[in-house]
């Protein structure tokens, strides 16, 4: 039997080991500071934020935490800053003992906000 999907960020975080929980709580605070108008929700079983569409999300696996930027274009635009980190098309993986720099997270979130706002403007 599988564990039930978390319904809130709090329940998601509560189920994690202390080190991952603390790392992701801090990541969450940095995201909220960078995007104070974003709505927080749980989507696909992980904590996420939306503003003018999906923004960013985060999660945890057995051996790492993940920051889901959800944009290959933003990842490409910040490739130099992301060099040396464990990345894939729209994800940055990290461990609690090597958290992502706050300033980098803030820049990635702000880039996603700008990307979403531009997409919304094109729709109008």
mmCIF file with all atom_site columns, C-alpha atoms in Angstrom:
data_model
loop_
_atom_site.group_PDB
_atom_site.id
_atom_site.type_symbol
_atom_site.label_atom_id
_atom_site.label_alt_id
_atom_site.label_comp_id
_atom_site.label_asym_id
_atom_site.label_entity_id
_atom_site.label_seq_id
_atom_site.pdbx_PDB_ins_code
_atom_site.Cartn_x
_atom_site.Cartn_y
_atom_site.Cartn_z
_atom_site.occupancy
_atom_site.B_iso_or_equiv
_atom_site.pdbx_formal_charge
_atom_site.auth_seq_id
_atom_site.auth_comp_id
_atom_site.auth_asym_id
_atom_site.auth_atom_id
_atom_site.pdbx_PDB_model_num
ATOM 1   C CA . UNK A 1 1   ? 0.000  0.000  0.000   1.00 0.00 ? 1   UNK A CA 1
ATOM 2   C CA . UNK A 1 2   ? 1.356  3.438  -0.926  1.00 0.00 ? 2   UNK A CA 1
ATOM 3   C CA . UNK A 1 3   ? 1.280  6.462  1.338   1.00 0.00 ? 3   UNK A CA 1
ATOM 4   C CA . UNK A 1 4   ? -1.497 8.962  0.658   1.00 0.00 ? 4   UNK A CA 1
ATOM 5   C CA . UNK A 1 5   ? -0.650 12.033 -1.408  1.00 0.00 ? 5   UNK A CA 1
ATOM 6   C CA . UNK A 1 6   ? 0.014  15.053 0.796   1.00 0.00 ? 6   UNK A CA 1
ATOM 7   C CA . UNK A 1 7   ? -2.734 17.651 0.722   1.00 0.00 ? 7   UNK A CA 1
ATOM 8   C CA . UNK A 1 8   ? -0.655 20.541 2.052   1.00 0.00 ? 8   UNK A CA 1
ATOM 9   C CA . UNK A 1 9   ? 2.927  21.721 1.987   1.00 0.00 ? 9   UNK A CA 1
ATOM 10  C CA . UNK A 1 10  ? 3.003  21.219 5.743   1.00 0.00 ? 10  UNK A CA 1
ATOM 11  C CA . UNK A 1 11  ? 1.994  17.543 5.455   1.00 0.00 ? 11  UNK A CA 1
ATOM 12  C CA . UNK A 1 12  ? 4.528  17.017 2.642   1.00 0.00 ? 12  UNK A CA 1
ATOM 13  C CA . UNK A 1 13  ? 7.338  18.484 4.731   1.00 0.00 ? 13  UNK A CA 1
ATOM 14  C CA . UNK A 1 14  ? 6.286  16.675 7.910   1.00 0.00 ? 14  UNK A CA 1
ATOM 15  C CA . UNK A 1 15  ? 6.837  13.316 6.212   1.00 0.00 ? 15  UNK A CA 1
ATOM 16  C CA . UNK A 1 16  ? 10.503 14.057 5.409   1.00 0.00 ? 16  UNK A CA 1
ATOM 17  C CA . UNK A 1 17  ? 13.645 13.396 7.430   1.00 0.00 ? 17  UNK A CA 1
ATOM 18  C CA . UNK A 1 18  ? 14.692 16.449 9.456   1.00 0.00 ? 18  UNK A CA 1
ATOM 19  C CA . UNK A 1 19  ? 17.591 17.521 7.218   1.00 0.00 ? 19  UNK A CA 1
ATOM 20  C CA . UNK A 1 20  ? 15.504 17.465 4.035   1.00 0.00 ? 20  UNK A CA 1
ATOM 21  C CA . UNK A 1 21  ? 12.588 19.149 5.789   1.00 0.00 ? 21  UNK A CA 1
ATOM 22  C CA . UNK A 1 22  ? 14.813 21.994 7.011   1.00 0.00 ? 22  UNK A CA 1
ATOM 23  C CA . UNK A 1 23  ? 16.454 22.442 3.600   1.00 0.00 ? 23  UNK A CA 1
ATOM 24  C CA . UNK A 1 24  ? 13.096 22.556 1.812   1.00 0.00 ? 24  UNK A CA 1
ATOM 25  C CA . UNK A 1 25  ? 11.516 24.833 4.422   1.00 0.00 ? 25  UNK A CA 1
ATOM 26  C CA . UNK A 1 26  ? 14.341 27.280 3.752   1.00 0.00 ? 26  UNK A CA 1
ATOM 27  C CA . UNK A 1 27  ? 13.937 26.913 -0.029  1.00 0.00 ? 27  UNK A CA 1
ATOM 28  C CA . UNK A 1 28  ? 10.214 27.613 0.408   1.00 0.00 ? 28  UNK A CA 1
ATOM 29  C CA . UNK A 1 29  ? 10.976 30.806 2.356   1.00 0.00 ? 29  UNK A CA 1
ATOM 30  C CA . UNK A 1 30  ? 13.312 32.027 -0.399  1.00 0.00 ? 30  UNK A CA 1
ATOM 31  C CA . UNK A 1 31  ? 10.676 31.288 -3.072  1.00 0.00 ? 31  UNK A CA 1
ATOM 32  C CA . UNK A 1 32  ? 7.994  33.166 -1.103  1.00 0.00 ? 32  UNK A CA 1
ATOM 33  C CA . UNK A 1 33  ? 10.326 36.156 -0.643  1.00 0.00 ? 33  UNK A CA 1
ATOM 34  C CA . UNK A 1 34  ? 11.081 36.235 -4.394  1.00 0.00 ? 34  UNK A CA 1
ATOM 35  C CA . UNK A 1 35  ? 7.429  35.772 -5.435  1.00 0.00 ? 35  UNK A CA 1
ATOM 36  C CA . UNK A 1 36  ? 5.273  37.168 -2.617  1.00 0.00 ? 36  UNK A CA 1
ATOM 37  C CA . UNK A 1 37  ? 2.176  37.239 -4.834  1.00 0.00 ? 37  UNK A CA 1
ATOM 38  C CA . UNK A 1 38  ? 2.403  33.589 -5.864  1.00 0.00 ? 38  UNK A CA 1
ATOM 39  C CA . UNK A 1 39  ? -0.208 31.105 -4.739  1.00 0.00 ? 39  UNK A CA 1
ATOM 40  C CA . UNK A 1 40  ? 1.076  28.018 -2.945  1.00 0.00 ? 40  UNK A CA 1
ATOM 41  C CA . UNK A 1 41  ? -0.574 24.650 -3.584  1.00 0.00 ? 41  UNK A CA 1
ATOM 42  C CA . UNK A 1 42  ? 0.218  20.944 -3.830  1.00 0.00 ? 42  UNK A CA 1
ATOM 43  C CA . UNK A 1 43  ? 0.269  19.613 -7.370  1.00 0.00 ? 43  UNK A CA 1
ATOM 44  C CA . UNK A 1 44  ? 1.218  16.110 -8.461  1.00 0.00 ? 44  UNK A CA 1
ATOM 45  C CA . UNK A 1 45  ? 1.985  15.343 -4.822  1.00 0.00 ? 45  UNK A CA 1
ATOM 46  C CA . UNK A 1 46  ? 4.601  18.070 -4.319  1.00 0.00 ? 46  UNK A CA 1
ATOM 47  C CA . UNK A 1 47  ? 4.538  21.666 -3.063  1.00 0.00 ? 47  UNK A CA 1
ATOM 48  C CA . UNK A 1 48  ? 4.247  24.173 -5.889  1.00 0.00 ? 48  UNK A CA 1
ATOM 49  C CA . UNK A 1 49  ? 3.643  27.837 -6.620  1.00 0.00 ? 49  UNK A CA 1
ATOM 50  C CA . UNK A 1 50  ? 1.700  29.533 -9.389  1.00 0.00 ? 50  UNK A CA 1
ATOM 51  C CA . UNK A 1 51  ? 1.433  33.068 -10.665 1.00 0.00 ? 51  UNK A CA 1
ATOM 52  C CA . UNK A 1 52  ? 0.243  33.611 -14.214 1.00 0.00 ? 52  UNK A CA 1
ATOM 53  C CA . UNK A 1 53  ? 0.539  29.829 -14.532 1.00 0.00 ? 53  UNK A CA 1
ATOM 54  C CA . UNK A 1 54  ? 2.776  27.211 -12.963 1.00 0.00 ? 54  UNK A CA 1
ATOM 55  C CA . UNK A 1 55  ? 5.838  28.863 -11.461 1.00 0.00 ? 55  UNK A CA 1
ATOM 56  C CA . UNK A 1 56  ? 8.180  26.537 -9.527  1.00 0.00 ? 56  UNK A CA 1
ATOM 57  C CA . UNK A 1 57  ? 7.920  23.559 -7.205  1.00 0.00 ? 57  UNK A CA 1
ATOM 58  C CA . UNK A 1 58  ? 10.116 21.442 -4.971  1.00 0.00 ? 58  UNK A CA 1
ATOM 59  C CA . UNK A 1 59  ? 10.383 17.879 -3.810  1.00 0.00 ? 59  UNK A CA 1
ATOM 60  C CA . UNK A 1 60  ? 12.558 15.237 -2.224  1.00 0.00 ? 60  UNK A CA 1
ATOM 61  C CA . UNK A 1 61  ? 13.907 11.834 -3.139  1.00 0.00 ? 61  UNK A CA 1
ATOM 62  C CA . UNK A 1 62  ? 15.797 9.362  -0.997  1.00 0.00 ? 62  UNK A CA 1
ATOM 63  C CA . UNK A 1 63  ? 19.213 10.905 -1.621  1.00 0.00 ? 63  UNK A CA 1
ATOM 64  C CA . UNK A 1 64  ? 18.488 14.515 -2.634  1.00 0.00 ? 64  UNK A CA 1
ATOM 65  C CA . UNK A 1 65  ? 16.128 17.474 -2.686  1.00 0.00 ? 65  UNK A CA 1
ATOM 66  C CA . UNK A 1 66  ? 14.911 19.028 -5.922  1.00 0.00 ? 66  UNK A CA 1
ATOM 67  C CA . UNK A 1 67  ? 13.983 22.522 -7.049  1.00 0.00 ? 67  UNK A CA 1
ATOM 68  C CA . UNK A 1 68  ? 11.778 22.303 -10.132 1.00 0.00 ? 68  UNK A CA 1
ATOM 69  C CA . UNK A 1 69  ? 12.280 25.443 -12.208 1.00 0.00 ? 69  UNK A CA 1
ATOM 70  C CA . UNK A 1 70  ? 9.881  24.001 -14.814 1.00 0.00 ? 70  UNK A CA 1
ATOM 71  C CA . UNK A 1 71  ? 11.495 25.886 -17.684 1.00 0.00 ? 71  UNK A CA 1
ATOM 72  C CA . UNK A 1 72  ? 14.273 24.679 -19.947 1.00 0.00 ? 72  UNK A CA 1
ATOM 73  C CA . UNK A 1 73  ? 14.590 28.258 -21.284 1.00 0.00 ? 73  UNK A CA 1
ATOM 74  C CA . UNK A 1 74  ? 15.242 29.689 -17.808 1.00 0.00 ? 74  UNK A CA 1
ATOM 75  C CA . UNK A 1 75  ? 17.685 26.870 -17.073 1.00 0.00 ? 75  UNK A CA 1
ATOM 76  C CA . UNK A 1 76  ? 19.547 27.656 -20.328 1.00 0.00 ? 76  UNK A CA 1
ATOM 77  C CA . UNK A 1 77  ? 19.582 31.385 -19.627 1.00 0.00 ? 77  UNK A CA 1
ATOM 78  C CA . UNK A 1 78  ? 21.195 30.715 -16.229 1.00 0.00 ? 78  UNK A CA 1
ATOM 79  C CA . UNK A 1 79  ? 23.507 27.911 -17.387 1.00 0.00 ? 79  UNK A CA 1
ATOM 80  C CA . UNK A 1 80  ? 26.658 29.693 -16.217 1.00 0.00 ? 80  UNK A CA 1
ATOM 81  C CA . UNK A 1 81  ? 25.263 30.128 -12.701 1.00 0.00 ? 81  UNK A CA 1
ATOM 82  C CA . UNK A 1 82  ? 24.044 26.519 -12.656 1.00 0.00 ? 82  UNK A CA 1
ATOM 83  C CA . UNK A 1 83  ? 27.385 25.100 -13.830 1.00 0.00 ? 83  UNK A CA 1
ATOM 84  C CA . UNK A 1 84  ? 28.690 22.554 -11.370 1.00 0.00 ? 84  UNK A CA 1
ATOM 85  C CA . UNK A 1 85  ? 25.239 21.812 -9.953  1.00 0.00 ? 85  UNK A CA 1
ATOM 86  C CA . UNK A 1 86  ? 23.254 18.634 -10.592 1.00 0.00 ? 86  UNK A CA 1
ATOM 87  C CA . UNK A 1 87  ? 20.716 19.771 -13.187 1.00 0.00 ? 87  UNK A CA 1
ATOM 88  C CA . UNK A 1 88  ? 18.427 18.434 -15.878 1.00 0.00 ? 88  UNK A CA 1
ATOM 89  C CA . UNK A 1 89  ? 16.077 20.148 -18.314 1.00 0.00 ? 89  UNK A CA 1
ATOM 90  C CA . UNK A 1 90  ? 13.998 21.968 -15.676 1.00 0.00 ? 90  UNK A CA 1
ATOM 91  C CA . UNK A 1 91  ? 15.355 20.725 -12.346 1.00 0.00 ? 91  UNK A CA 1
ATOM 92  C CA . UNK A 1 92  ? 18.169 21.487 -9.919  1.00 0.00 ? 92  UNK A CA 1
ATOM 93  C CA . UNK A 1 93  ? 18.999 18.701 -7.463  1.00 0.00 ? 93  UNK A CA 1
ATOM 94  C CA . UNK A 1 94  ? 20.850 19.350 -4.201  1.00 0.00 ? 94  UNK A CA 1
ATOM 95  C CA . UNK A 1 95  ? 21.469 17.828 -0.798  1.00 0.00 ? 95  UNK A CA 1
ATOM 96  C CA . UNK A 1 96  ? 20.610 19.375 2.554   1.00 0.00 ? 96  UNK A CA 1
ATOM 97  C CA . UNK A 1 97  ? 24.310 19.811 3.361   1.00 0.00 ? 97  UNK A CA 1
ATOM 98  C CA . UNK A 1 98  ? 24.899 21.701 0.072   1.00 0.00 ? 98  UNK A CA 1
ATOM 99  C CA . UNK A 1 99  ? 21.813 23.906 -0.327  1.00 0.00 ? 99  UNK A CA 1
ATOM 100 C CA . UNK A 1 100 ? 21.270 26.142 -3.320  1.00 0.00 ? 100 UNK A CA 1
ATOM 101 C CA . UNK A 1 101 ? 22.407 29.752 -2.913  1.00 0.00 ? 101 UNK A CA 1
ATOM 102 C CA . UNK A 1 102 ? 19.458 31.972 -1.950  1.00 0.00 ? 102 UNK A CA 1
ATOM 103 C CA . UNK A 1 103 ? 20.387 34.581 -4.564  1.00 0.00 ? 103 UNK A CA 1
ATOM 104 C CA . UNK A 1 104 ? 20.380 31.947 -7.324  1.00 0.00 ? 104 UNK A CA 1
ATOM 105 C CA . UNK A 1 105 ? 16.971 30.632 -6.268  1.00 0.00 ? 105 UNK A CA 1
ATOM 106 C CA . UNK A 1 106 ? 15.597 34.178 -6.186  1.00 0.00 ? 106 UNK A CA 1
ATOM 107 C CA . UNK A 1 107 ? 16.963 34.915 -9.693  1.00 0.00 ? 107 UNK A CA 1
ATOM 108 C CA . UNK A 1 108 ? 15.451 31.706 -11.074 1.00 0.00 ? 108 UNK A CA 1
ATOM 109 C CA . UNK A 1 109 ? 12.056 32.446 -9.494  1.00 0.00 ? 109 UNK A CA 1
ATOM 110 C CA . UNK A 1 110 ? 12.089 36.026 -10.802 1.00 0.00 ? 110 UNK A CA 1
ATOM 111 C CA . UNK A 1 111 ? 13.024 34.761 -14.271 1.00 0.00 ? 111 UNK A CA 1
ATOM 112 C CA . UNK A 1 112 ? 10.054 32.376 -14.136 1.00 0.00 ? 112 UNK A CA 1
ATOM 113 C CA . UNK A 1 113 ? 7.774  35.239 -13.026 1.00 0.00 ? 113 UNK A CA 1
ATOM 114 C CA . UNK A 1 114 ? 8.938  37.299 -16.010 1.00 0.00 ? 114 UNK A CA 1
ATOM 115 C CA . UNK A 1 115 ? 8.514  34.351 -18.373 1.00 0.00 ? 115 UNK A CA 1
ATOM 116 C CA . UNK A 1 116 ? 4.964  33.724 -17.135 1.00 0.00 ? 116 UNK A CA 1
ATOM 117 C CA . UNK A 1 117 ? 4.054  37.418 -17.298 1.00 0.00 ? 117 UNK A CA 1
ATOM 118 C CA . UNK A 1 118 ? 5.336  37.663 -20.882 1.00 0.00 ? 118 UNK A CA 1
ATOM 119 C CA . UNK A 1 119 ? 3.318  34.590 -21.882 1.00 0.00 ? 119 UNK A CA 1
ATOM 120 C CA . UNK A 1 120 ? 0.191  36.071 -20.294 1.00 0.00 ? 120 UNK A CA 1
ATOM 121 C CA . UNK A 1 121 ? 0.779  39.394 -22.091 1.00 0.00 ? 121 UNK A CA 1
ATOM 122 C CA . UNK A 1 122 ? 1.021  37.578 -25.442 1.00 0.00 ? 122 UNK A CA 1
ATOM 123 C CA . UNK A 1 123 ? -2.324 35.890 -24.745 1.00 0.00 ? 123 UNK A CA 1
ATOM 124 C CA . UNK A 1 124 ? -4.082 39.233 -24.249 1.00 0.00 ? 124 UNK A CA 1
#
